[in-house]
């Protein structure tokens, strides 16, 4: 392990010295920086935990974020160079949560959380960004970097309370990006919407402007992974008691969750959806409204599922939702 730490330190600072030689912003120096970034990506592209820890210890996160910041605010942004820098950052942060804390502290939490948002804002608002040579890949890698950050409960709490991060994901979901990019954004939202240690962390998430509407609209996709991710997001949002009434007030949310219960959807999507409905129905203030929803349509669909569903766990969950609704005061 010590040999890995020493080799990694030597290699990284060798690149650092080479990087310093290319600080001018003419075409030759930018080509030089791109070559250096390519070499760094080759060095970091692995899943050796010890080597990634060594990179964090040796200041890789701070150096890469500094380079990214310089490039983003330069007058001539190179999309190739930006893609390589965010790729290297994603690779470096394939480390345990403890070292995510170290990396974020060394690079500065504000910079670490806001620079990726600025990148997403830049590339998602290009005309026809799905056809941009680098925009989809850059956005996808940035979101993967954010997902690495959620391995630290402290950083995850900060992210869940950061409206800029949530709004960035809303932009991605509402954009014309390919489904594989949207799936990454939805998975991040699902992750930020729940934490067993941080029960109030998803209040900011649900109240971010346009979030629920974007999820409902995107849920009409034919992509099974998108549906599963959205169902999981609604389930996680509903773990917070304060959120349940808000979810019930959105007709689109209930419609989507009911549609997710149909036979053609995956097992996970159905389980997440019935769990989300269970959370919403557990709120006393929601029960009458849900019993009367669409003239009893919700109850009818649940009764049908009881008679037709063979999966024992799912059957039990459906019965649980109906049991919750059975004591509604509809007088």
mmCIF file of C-alpha atoms in Angstrom, residues 71-184:
data_model
loop_
_atom_site.group_PDB
_atom_site.id
_atom_site.type_symbol
_atom_site.label_atom_id
_atom_site.label_comp_id
_atom_site.label_asym_id
_atom_site.label_seq_id
_atom_site.Cartn_x
_atom_site.Cartn_y
_atom_site.Cartn_z
ATOM 1 C CA UNK A 71 -10.994 26.924 -17.417
ATOM 2 C CA UNK A 72 -14.655 27.646 -16.750
ATOM 3 C CA UNK A 73 -13.989 31.344 -16.197
ATOM 4 C CA UNK A 74 -11.490 31.695 -19.010
ATOM 5 C CA UNK A 75 -12.487 33.467 -22.193
ATOM 6 C CA UNK A 76 -11.949 30.376 -24.333
ATOM 7 C CA UNK A 77 -13.421 27.243 -22.781
ATOM 8 C CA UNK A 78 -12.317 23.972 -24.353
ATOM 9 C CA UNK A 79 -15.100 21.380 -24.142
ATOM 10 C CA UNK A 80 -12.598 18.546 -24.572
ATOM 11 C CA UNK A 81 -10.464 19.841 -21.709
ATOM 12 C CA UNK A 82 -13.515 20.316 -19.460
ATOM 13 C CA UNK A 83 -14.655 16.763 -20.195
ATOM 14 C CA UNK A 84 -11.226 15.395 -19.281
ATOM 15 C CA UNK A 85 -11.102 17.406 -16.049
ATOM 16 C CA UNK A 86 -14.529 16.270 -14.846
ATOM 17 C CA UNK A 87 -13.644 12.705 -15.874
ATOM 18 C CA UNK A 88 -10.516 12.853 -13.726
ATOM 19 C CA UNK A 89 -12.529 14.295 -10.829
ATOM 20 C CA UNK A 90 -15.094 11.503 -11.079
ATOM 21 C CA UNK A 91 -12.319 8.901 -11.055
ATOM 22 C CA UNK A 92 -10.455 10.440 -8.106
ATOM 23 C CA UNK A 93 -13.624 10.444 -5.990
ATOM 24 C CA UNK A 94 -14.195 6.703 -6.323
ATOM 25 C CA UNK A 95 -13.152 6.498 -2.692
ATOM 26 C CA UNK A 96 -14.930 5.879 0.658
ATOM 27 C CA UNK A 97 -17.085 8.561 2.241
ATOM 28 C CA UNK A 98 -14.452 9.483 4.829
ATOM 29 C CA UNK A 99 -12.071 10.578 2.086
ATOM 30 C CA UNK A 100 -14.877 12.376 0.247
ATOM 31 C CA UNK A 101 -14.962 14.612 3.330
ATOM 32 C CA UNK A 102 -11.204 15.139 3.078
ATOM 33 C CA UNK A 103 -11.419 15.962 -0.622
ATOM 34 C CA UNK A 104 -14.282 18.423 -0.242
ATOM 35 C CA UNK A 105 -12.637 20.157 2.693
ATOM 36 C CA UNK A 106 -9.339 20.546 0.842
ATOM 37 C CA UNK A 107 -10.951 21.889 -2.330
ATOM 38 C CA UNK A 108 -13.540 24.025 -0.506
ATOM 39 C CA UNK A 109 -17.132 22.869 -0.104
ATOM 40 C CA UNK A 110 -18.642 25.908 -1.829
ATOM 41 C CA UNK A 111 -16.448 25.498 -4.893
ATOM 42 C CA UNK A 112 -16.926 21.727 -4.978
ATOM 43 C CA UNK A 113 -20.729 22.022 -4.990
ATOM 44 C CA UNK A 114 -21.190 25.169 -7.084
ATOM 45 C CA UNK A 115 -18.717 24.597 -9.932
ATOM 46 C CA UNK A 116 -20.516 21.425 -11.108
ATOM 47 C CA UNK A 117 -23.829 23.329 -11.034
ATOM 48 C CA UNK A 118 -22.343 26.051 -13.225
ATOM 49 C CA UNK A 119 -21.111 23.423 -15.654
ATOM 50 C CA UNK A 120 -24.536 21.824 -15.898
ATOM 51 C CA UNK A 121 -26.157 25.222 -16.338
ATOM 52 C CA UNK A 122 -23.687 26.023 -19.116
ATOM 53 C CA UNK A 123 -24.092 22.808 -21.086
ATOM 54 C CA UNK A 124 -27.765 22.013 -20.545
ATOM 55 C CA UNK A 125 -28.782 25.385 -22.020
ATOM 56 C CA UNK A 126 -26.898 24.992 -25.278
ATOM 57 C CA UNK A 127 -29.242 25.015 -28.288
ATOM 58 C CA UNK A 128 -30.098 21.342 -28.879
ATOM 59 C CA UNK A 129 -27.652 20.148 -26.179
ATOM 60 C CA UNK A 130 -28.371 16.487 -26.926
ATOM 61 C CA UNK A 131 -26.532 16.965 -30.248
ATOM 62 C CA UNK A 132 -23.576 18.794 -28.709
ATOM 63 C CA UNK A 133 -20.392 16.749 -29.044
ATOM 64 C CA UNK A 134 -19.551 16.957 -25.320
ATOM 65 C CA UNK A 135 -22.553 18.313 -23.369
ATOM 66 C CA UNK A 136 -24.341 15.004 -22.595
ATOM 67 C CA UNK A 137 -21.124 13.310 -21.484
ATOM 68 C CA UNK A 138 -19.974 16.257 -19.361
ATOM 69 C CA UNK A 139 -23.367 16.512 -17.617
ATOM 70 C CA UNK A 140 -23.514 12.763 -17.004
ATOM 71 C CA UNK A 141 -20.007 12.691 -15.494
ATOM 72 C CA UNK A 142 -20.747 15.713 -13.294
ATOM 73 C CA UNK A 143 -23.820 13.941 -11.898
ATOM 74 C CA UNK A 144 -21.752 10.805 -11.242
ATOM 75 C CA UNK A 145 -19.336 13.030 -9.318
ATOM 76 C CA UNK A 146 -22.265 14.334 -7.257
ATOM 77 C CA UNK A 147 -23.310 10.730 -6.595
ATOM 78 C CA UNK A 148 -19.820 10.015 -5.246
ATOM 79 C CA UNK A 149 -20.233 12.955 -2.865
ATOM 80 C CA UNK A 150 -23.395 11.378 -1.388
ATOM 81 C CA UNK A 151 -21.212 8.626 0.125
ATOM 82 C CA UNK A 152 -20.513 11.189 2.858
ATOM 83 C CA UNK A 153 -23.611 11.838 4.991
ATOM 84 C CA UNK A 154 -22.371 15.348 5.835
ATOM 85 C CA UNK A 155 -21.894 16.322 2.193
ATOM 86 C CA UNK A 156 -25.169 14.647 1.259
ATOM 87 C CA UNK A 157 -27.001 16.831 3.782
ATOM 88 C CA UNK A 158 -25.440 19.962 2.280
ATOM 89 C CA UNK A 159 -26.380 18.829 -1.220
ATOM 90 C CA UNK A 160 -29.987 18.074 -0.261
ATOM 91 C CA UNK A 161 -30.279 21.575 1.185
ATOM 92 C CA UNK A 162 -28.719 23.218 -1.878
ATOM 93 C CA UNK A 163 -31.426 24.517 -4.229
ATOM 94 C CA UNK A 164 -28.894 25.083 -7.015
ATOM 95 C CA UNK A 165 -28.037 21.384 -7.142
ATOM 96 C CA UNK A 166 -31.688 20.284 -7.140
ATOM 97 C CA UNK A 167 -32.577 22.901 -9.747
ATOM 98 C CA UNK A 168 -29.707 21.702 -11.939
ATOM 99 C CA UNK A 169 -31.215 18.222 -11.918
ATOM 100 C CA UNK A 170 -34.629 19.677 -12.792
ATOM 101 C CA UNK A 171 -33.044 21.399 -15.805
ATOM 102 C CA UNK A 172 -31.565 18.095 -16.951
ATOM 103 C CA UNK A 173 -34.850 16.209 -16.566
ATOM 104 C CA UNK A 174 -36.781 18.895 -18.460
ATOM 105 C CA UNK A 175 -34.180 19.136 -21.217
ATOM 106 C CA UNK A 176 -33.988 17.244 -24.512
ATOM 107 C CA UNK A 177 -31.059 15.192 -23.243
ATOM 108 C CA UNK A 178 -30.932 11.486 -23.975
ATOM 109 C CA UNK A 179 -32.560 9.154 -21.458
ATOM 110 C CA UNK A 180 -29.206 7.879 -20.151
ATOM 111 C CA UNK A 181 -28.363 11.383 -18.960
ATOM 112 C CA UNK A 182 -31.785 11.932 -17.383
ATOM 113 C CA UNK A 183 -31.504 8.610 -15.537
ATOM 114 C CA UNK A 184 -28.353 9.852 -13.784
#
